[in-house]
mmCIF file of C-alpha atoms in Angstrom:
data_model
loop_
_atom_site.group_PDB
_atom_site.id
_atom_site.type_symbol
_atom_site.label_atom_id
_atom_site.label_comp_id
_atom_site.label_asym_id
_atom_site.label_seq_id
_atom_site.Cartn_x
_atom_site.Cartn_y
_atom_site.Cartn_z
ATOM 1 C CA UNK A 1 0.562 -0.029 -0.196
ATOM 2 C CA UNK A 2 3.025 2.210 1.384
ATOM 3 C CA UNK A 3 4.575 1.752 -2.208
ATOM 4 C CA UNK A 4 1.889 2.636 -3.948
ATOM 5 C CA UNK A 5 0.788 6.035 -2.583
ATOM 6 C CA UNK A 6 4.336 6.945 -3.401
ATOM 7 C CA UNK A 7 4.694 5.668 -7.215
ATOM 8 C CA UNK A 8 1.206 7.586 -7.430
ATOM 9 C CA UNK A 9 2.931 10.849 -6.080
ATOM 10 C CA UNK A 10 5.791 10.170 -7.941
ATOM 11 C CA UNK A 11 2.817 10.085 -11.321
ATOM 12 C CA UNK A 12 1.192 13.149 -9.458
ATOM 13 C CA UNK A 13 4.661 14.863 -9.798
ATOM 14 C CA UNK A 14 5.281 13.326 -12.891
ATOM 15 C CA UNK A 15 1.549 15.175 -14.241
ATOM 16 C CA UNK A 16 1.835 18.263 -13.164
ATOM 17 C CA UNK A 17 2.462 20.713 -16.077
ATOM 18 C CA UNK A 18 6.282 22.583 -15.157
ATOM 19 C CA UNK A 19 9.800 23.861 -14.971
ATOM 20 C CA UNK A 20 10.975 21.800 -12.040
ATOM 21 C CA UNK A 21 8.880 18.714 -12.868
ATOM 22 C CA UNK A 22 9.454 17.906 -16.918
ATOM 23 C CA UNK A 23 13.553 17.545 -15.182
ATOM 24 C CA UNK A 24 13.279 15.834 -12.086
ATOM 25 C CA UNK A 25 9.509 14.083 -13.033
ATOM 26 C CA UNK A 26 8.807 13.578 -15.963
ATOM 27 C CA UNK A 27 11.952 12.398 -17.995
ATOM 28 C CA UNK A 28 12.000 8.147 -17.956
ATOM 29 C CA UNK A 29 15.801 8.378 -16.017
ATOM 30 C CA UNK A 30 13.547 10.410 -13.420
ATOM 31 C CA UNK A 31 10.837 8.792 -13.357
ATOM 32 C CA UNK A 32 12.441 5.436 -13.803
ATOM 33 C CA UNK A 33 15.368 6.860 -10.770
ATOM 34 C CA UNK A 34 12.565 8.099 -8.294
ATOM 35 C CA UNK A 35 10.092 4.074 -8.984
ATOM 36 C CA UNK A 36 13.384 2.692 -8.082
ATOM 37 C CA UNK A 37 13.875 4.372 -4.543
ATOM 38 C CA UNK A 38 9.774 3.439 -3.914
ATOM 39 C CA UNK A 39 10.711 -0.192 -4.450
ATOM 40 C CA UNK A 40 15.397 -0.424 -3.229
ATOM 41 C CA UNK A 41 16.042 -1.071 -6.346
ATOM 42 C CA UNK A 42 16.968 2.821 -7.572
ATOM 43 C CA UNK A 43 19.962 1.544 -10.095
ATOM 44 C CA UNK A 44 18.310 -0.406 -11.689
ATOM 45 C CA UNK A 45 15.498 1.593 -11.926
ATOM 46 C CA UNK A 46 18.266 4.727 -13.174
ATOM 47 C CA UNK A 47 19.225 1.937 -15.932
ATOM 48 C CA UNK A 48 15.693 0.772 -17.265
ATOM 49 C CA UNK A 49 14.400 4.732 -17.122
ATOM 50 C CA UNK A 50 17.639 5.325 -19.110
ATOM 51 C CA UNK A 51 16.939 2.984 -21.873
ATOM 52 C CA UNK A 52 13.309 4.113 -22.250
ATOM 53 C CA UNK A 53 14.154 7.224 -22.152
ATOM 54 C CA UNK A 54 16.577 7.102 -25.126
ATOM 55 C CA UNK A 55 13.369 5.556 -26.875
ATOM 56 C CA UNK A 56 12.811 9.233 -26.677
ATOM 57 C CA UNK A 57 15.119 11.050 -27.566
ATOM 58 C CA UNK A 58 13.507 12.235 -30.720
ATOM 59 C CA UNK A 59 9.914 12.077 -29.333
ATOM 60 C CA UNK A 60 8.714 15.371 -28.792
ATOM 61 C CA UNK A 61 4.641 17.581 -28.974
ATOM 62 C CA UNK A 62 3.773 19.474 -31.629
ATOM 63 C CA UNK A 63 1.165 21.699 -30.638
ATOM 64 C CA UNK A 64 -0.008 18.692 -27.046
ATOM 65 C CA UNK A 65 -0.263 16.080 -29.094
ATOM 66 C CA UNK A 66 1.213 12.988 -28.692
ATOM 67 C CA UNK A 67 2.143 10.335 -31.040
ATOM 68 C CA UNK A 68 3.143 8.506 -26.712
ATOM 69 C CA UNK A 69 2.940 9.331 -24.511
ATOM 70 C CA UNK A 70 6.665 10.200 -22.415
ATOM 71 C CA UNK A 71 4.909 10.669 -18.896
ATOM 72 C CA UNK A 72 3.572 6.822 -18.632
ATOM 73 C CA UNK A 73 6.084 5.345 -20.667
ATOM 74 C CA UNK A 74 9.017 5.817 -18.720
ATOM 75 C CA UNK A 75 7.257 5.114 -15.248
ATOM 76 C CA UNK A 76 4.384 2.756 -15.386
ATOM 77 C CA UNK A 77 7.478 0.525 -18.217
ATOM 78 C CA UNK A 78 10.326 1.444 -15.051
ATOM 79 C CA UNK A 79 7.109 -0.237 -12.777
ATOM 80 C CA UNK A 80 6.380 -3.064 -15.067
ATOM 81 C CA UNK A 81 10.312 -4.123 -14.935
ATOM 82 C CA UNK A 82 10.803 -3.777 -11.150
ATOM 83 C CA UNK A 83 7.569 -5.553 -10.300
ATOM 84 C CA UNK A 84 8.362 -8.587 -13.036
ATOM 85 C CA UNK A 85 11.334 -8.514 -13.062
ATOM 86 C CA UNK A 86 11.817 -8.688 -16.510
ATOM 87 C CA UNK A 87 14.875 -7.851 -17.755
ATOM 88 C CA UNK A 88 15.939 -4.321 -19.873
ATOM 89 C CA UNK A 89 15.212 -4.717 -23.213
ATOM 90 C CA UNK A 90 11.899 -7.027 -22.653
ATOM 91 C CA UNK A 91 10.741 -3.724 -19.872
ATOM 92 C CA UNK A 92 11.660 -1.047 -22.616
ATOM 93 C CA UNK A 93 9.618 -3.132 -25.371
ATOM 94 C CA UNK A 94 6.506 -3.596 -23.232
ATOM 95 C CA UNK A 95 6.780 0.252 -22.522
ATOM 96 C CA UNK A 96 6.470 1.577 -25.798
ATOM 97 C CA UNK A 97 2.397 -0.087 -25.809
ATOM 98 C CA UNK A 98 1.770 2.009 -22.031
ATOM 99 C CA UNK A 99 2.780 4.614 -23.669
ATOM 100 C CA UNK A 100 -0.016 4.680 -26.190
ATOM 101 C CA UNK A 101 -1.976 3.440 -23.959
ATOM 102 C CA UNK A 102 -1.397 6.505 -21.734
ATOM 103 C CA UNK A 103 -2.367 8.971 -24.788
ATOM 104 C CA UNK A 104 -5.401 8.347 -23.554
ATOM 105 C CA UNK A 105 -4.731 10.232 -20.338
ATOM 106 C CA UNK A 106 -2.873 12.992 -22.230
ATOM 107 C CA UNK A 107 -5.724 13.572 -24.276
ATOM 108 C CA UNK A 108 -8.538 12.987 -21.401
ATOM 109 C CA UNK A 109 -6.031 15.454 -19.338
ATOM 110 C CA UNK A 110 -5.960 18.229 -22.279
ATOM 111 C CA UNK A 111 -10.031 18.262 -22.367
ATOM 112 C CA UNK A 112 -10.533 18.392 -18.876
ATOM 113 C CA UNK A 113 -7.965 21.239 -18.468
ATOM 114 C CA UNK A 114 -10.086 22.641 -22.099
ATOM 115 C CA UNK A 115 -12.602 24.227 -18.939
ATOM 116 C CA UNK A 116 -10.439 26.207 -16.772
ATOM 117 C CA UNK A 117 -9.634 29.018 -18.377
ATOM 118 C CA UNK A 118 -13.142 29.629 -19.828
ATOM 119 C CA UNK A 119 -14.275 29.107 -16.201
ATOM 120 C CA UNK A 120 -10.417 31.791 -15.532
ATOM 121 C CA UNK A 121 -12.833 34.126 -17.992
ATOM 122 C CA UNK A 122 -16.325 34.672 -15.441
ATOM 123 C CA UNK A 123 -14.108 35.293 -12.502
ATOM 124 C CA UNK A 124 -12.079 37.982 -14.562
ATOM 125 C CA UNK A 125 -14.860 39.404 -15.262
ATOM 126 C CA UNK A 126 -15.860 39.886 -11.868
ATOM 127 C CA UNK A 127 -12.806 40.858 -10.608
ATOM 128 C CA UNK A 128 -12.456 37.514 -9.099
ATOM 129 C CA UNK A 129 -7.993 37.126 -8.642
ATOM 130 C CA UNK A 130 -8.349 34.909 -5.588
ATOM 131 C CA UNK A 131 -10.137 33.181 -7.419
ATOM 132 C CA UNK A 132 -8.378 32.370 -10.236
ATOM 133 C CA UNK A 133 -5.010 32.557 -7.887
ATOM 134 C CA UNK A 134 -6.832 29.269 -6.636
ATOM 135 C CA UNK A 135 -8.444 27.455 -9.951
ATOM 136 C CA UNK A 136 -4.406 27.753 -11.238
ATOM 137 C CA UNK A 137 -2.926 26.084 -7.970
ATOM 138 C CA UNK A 138 -5.433 23.258 -7.767
ATOM 139 C CA UNK A 139 -7.468 22.256 -11.050
ATOM 140 C CA UNK A 140 -5.096 21.064 -13.227
ATOM 141 C CA UNK A 141 -3.017 19.500 -10.210
ATOM 142 C CA UNK A 142 -6.454 17.608 -9.067
ATOM 143 C CA UNK A 143 -6.838 16.761 -12.437
ATOM 144 C CA UNK A 144 -3.822 14.987 -12.817
ATOM 145 C CA UNK A 145 -4.847 13.328 -9.407
ATOM 146 C CA UNK A 146 -7.594 11.205 -11.030
ATOM 147 C CA UNK A 147 -6.587 11.060 -14.189
ATOM 148 C CA UNK A 148 -2.697 10.246 -13.650
ATOM 149 C CA UNK A 149 -2.078 10.114 -10.323
ATOM 150 C CA UNK A 150 -5.049 7.260 -9.495
ATOM 151 C CA UNK A 151 -4.873 4.696 -11.844
ATOM 152 C CA UNK A 152 -0.807 4.511 -11.642
ATOM 153 C CA UNK A 153 -2.347 3.771 -7.676
ATOM 154 C CA UNK A 154 -3.867 0.973 -9.292
ATOM 155 C CA UNK A 155 -1.298 -0.608 -11.424
ATOM 156 C CA UNK A 156 0.795 -0.518 -8.873
ATOM 157 C CA UNK A 157 -1.528 -1.878 -6.019
ATOM 158 C CA UNK A 158 -3.453 -4.288 -7.990
ATOM 159 C CA UNK A 159 -2.253 -4.611 -10.814
ATOM 160 C CA UNK A 160 2.095 -6.171 -10.347
ATOM 161 C CA UNK A 161 0.251 -10.116 -10.049
ATOM 162 C CA UNK A 162 -2.346 -9.624 -13.307
ATOM 163 C CA UNK A 163 0.998 -8.445 -14.999
ATOM 164 C CA UNK A 164 3.607 -11.439 -13.898
ATOM 165 C CA UNK A 165 0.252 -13.518 -14.777
ATOM 166 C CA UNK A 166 0.062 -12.455 -18.425
ATOM 167 C CA UNK A 167 4.350 -12.334 -18.727
ATOM 168 C CA UNK A 168 4.070 -16.231 -18.112
ATOM 169 C CA UNK A 169 1.670 -17.112 -20.013
ATOM 170 C CA UNK A 170 2.944 -15.565 -23.110
ATOM 171 C CA UNK A 171 4.881 -18.606 -25.494
ATOM 172 C CA UNK A 172 8.808 -17.998 -25.280
ATOM 173 C CA UNK A 173 8.921 -16.190 -29.065
ATOM 174 C CA UNK A 174 6.100 -13.738 -28.614
ATOM 175 C CA UNK A 175 9.117 -12.184 -25.258
ATOM 176 C CA UNK A 176 11.650 -13.065 -27.538
ATOM 177 C CA UNK A 177 10.683 -10.451 -29.754
ATOM 178 C CA UNK A 178 9.930 -8.506 -27.300
ATOM 179 C CA UNK A 179 13.475 -8.150 -25.987
ATOM 180 C CA UNK A 180 14.490 -7.986 -29.555
ATOM 181 C CA UNK A 181 12.219 -5.265 -30.747
ATOM 182 C CA UNK A 182 13.602 -3.554 -27.060
ATOM 183 C CA UNK A 183 16.758 -3.129 -28.522
ATOM 184 C CA UNK A 184 16.170 -1.427 -31.698
ATOM 185 C CA UNK A 185 14.369 1.389 -29.834
ATOM 186 C CA UNK A 186 16.971 2.816 -28.400
ATOM 187 C CA UNK A 187 18.418 3.190 -31.572
ATOM 188 C CA UNK A 188 15.587 3.859 -33.706
ATOM 189 C CA UNK A 189 15.582 7.003 -30.457
ATOM 190 C CA UNK A 190 19.106 8.060 -31.194
ATOM 191 C CA UNK A 191 18.385 7.138 -34.856
ATOM 192 C CA UNK A 192 14.916 10.176 -34.286
ATOM 193 C CA UNK A 193 17.509 12.538 -31.903
ATOM 194 C CA UNK A 194 20.291 12.129 -34.918
ATOM 195 C CA UNK A 195 17.626 13.005 -38.175
ATOM 196 C CA UNK A 196 16.752 16.761 -35.685
ATOM 197 C CA UNK A 197 20.401 18.013 -34.590
ATOM 198 C CA UNK A 198 22.340 16.824 -38.196
ATOM 199 C CA UNK A 199 24.272 19.011 -39.231
ATOM 200 C CA UNK A 200 27.306 18.752 -41.043
ATOM 201 C CA UNK A 201 30.318 20.787 -39.608
ATOM 202 C CA UNK A 202 28.866 18.526 -35.647
ATOM 203 C CA UNK A 203 29.045 15.021 -36.976
ATOM 204 C CA UNK A 204 32.513 14.765 -37.031
ATOM 205 C CA UNK A 205 31.737 14.928 -32.808
ATOM 206 C CA UNK A 206 29.058 12.273 -33.079
ATOM 207 C CA UNK A 207 31.889 10.354 -35.103
ATOM 208 C CA UNK A 208 34.408 10.716 -32.618
ATOM 209 C CA UNK A 209 32.137 9.627 -30.373
ATOM 210 C CA UNK A 210 31.410 6.524 -31.188
ATOM 211 C CA UNK A 211 34.681 5.374 -31.608
ATOM 212 C CA UNK A 212 35.664 6.142 -28.420
ATOM 213 C CA UNK A 213 33.059 4.092 -27.262
ATOM 214 C CA UNK A 214 33.667 1.386 -29.856
ATOM 215 C CA UNK A 215 36.876 1.112 -29.586
ATOM 216 C CA UNK A 216 37.527 1.710 -26.085
ATOM 217 C CA UNK A 217 34.374 -0.152 -24.579
ATOM 218 C CA UNK A 218 33.872 2.857 -22.591
ATOM 219 C CA UNK A 219 30.538 2.881 -21.788
ATOM 220 C CA UNK A 220 30.355 5.559 -19.228
ATOM 221 C CA UNK A 221 28.223 9.011 -19.856
ATOM 222 C CA UNK A 222 29.981 10.868 -17.320
ATOM 223 C CA UNK A 223 32.267 10.219 -19.098
ATOM 224 C CA UNK A 224 31.194 11.227 -22.379
ATOM 225 C CA UNK A 225 29.453 14.783 -20.868
ATOM 226 C CA UNK A 226 32.603 15.911 -19.292
ATOM 227 C CA UNK A 227 34.399 15.336 -22.453
ATOM 228 C CA UNK A 228 31.508 16.901 -24.008
ATOM 229 C CA UNK A 229 30.647 19.991 -21.880
ATOM 230 C CA UNK A 230 35.376 21.166 -22.787
ATOM 231 C CA UNK A 231 34.463 19.864 -26.847
ATOM 232 C CA UNK A 232 30.710 22.473 -26.856
ATOM 233 C CA UNK A 233 32.770 24.810 -24.608
ATOM 234 C CA UNK A 234 35.962 25.059 -27.275
ATOM 235 C CA UNK A 235 33.140 24.832 -30.193
ATOM 236 C CA UNK A 236 32.003 28.052 -29.085
ATOM 237 C CA UNK A 237 35.507 29.872 -27.966
ATOM 238 C CA UNK A 238 36.172 28.694 -31.461
ATOM 239 C CA UNK A 239 32.925 30.457 -32.733
ATOM 240 C CA UNK A 240 33.437 33.513 -30.790
ATOM 241 C CA UNK A 241 36.602 34.417 -31.944
ATOM 242 C CA UNK A 242 35.928 33.729 -35.093
ATOM 243 C CA UNK A 243 32.994 35.742 -35.353
ATOM 244 C CA UNK A 244 35.588 38.355 -33.770
ATOM 245 C CA UNK A 245 38.280 38.287 -36.820
ATOM 246 C CA UNK A 246 35.799 38.575 -39.790
ATOM 247 C CA UNK A 247 34.173 41.646 -38.178
#
């Protein structure tokens, strides 16, 4: 019960709109960390969440329209992986259909949330600015509680046994297929991101990172993050110098 309530609390913060919640709860790697922490497996949660996150590197919400729900994919994908003991690849494969189902929750949230601006307009006509502030502060979280947190609580509390039962009933070839798909999805996410961010003069850094990882066997992301920051700094200074010199 306590773990289900804590996961529901993570789902609440995961679904609230705002920079703090986006950076610390929404992204699958962070949602995975919190879910893993609740179940006493923070490292496993980060690994699951980060792998799911890679699959969604090319994810974008244009005009509020989502191809898949990033929130539930990371949170529930990690939850299913931890509760059932699935491999990382299989958990990633399960996260994608979970994200598609979660998209209905996103649509429901956006539809209900469209009611509040109309209500605020009426309060504004009356000059009730305190009422607007209360509605702004409470309406969104309350909607998230019913649309996102409550379903996650029910899934966390009742769903583990049923999910495990479904997984146990799946034939070996189906699980092998999920594992294979789970290995492909991170590569798909990387390719989607690369398509969006592709710049001819930056390809050399992509190739350099690949060569270092492939030939030296370095898989520590912190290493690449630190090297990337150094290269970005040098590249920025070089660019500024070039502009000044050209002027």
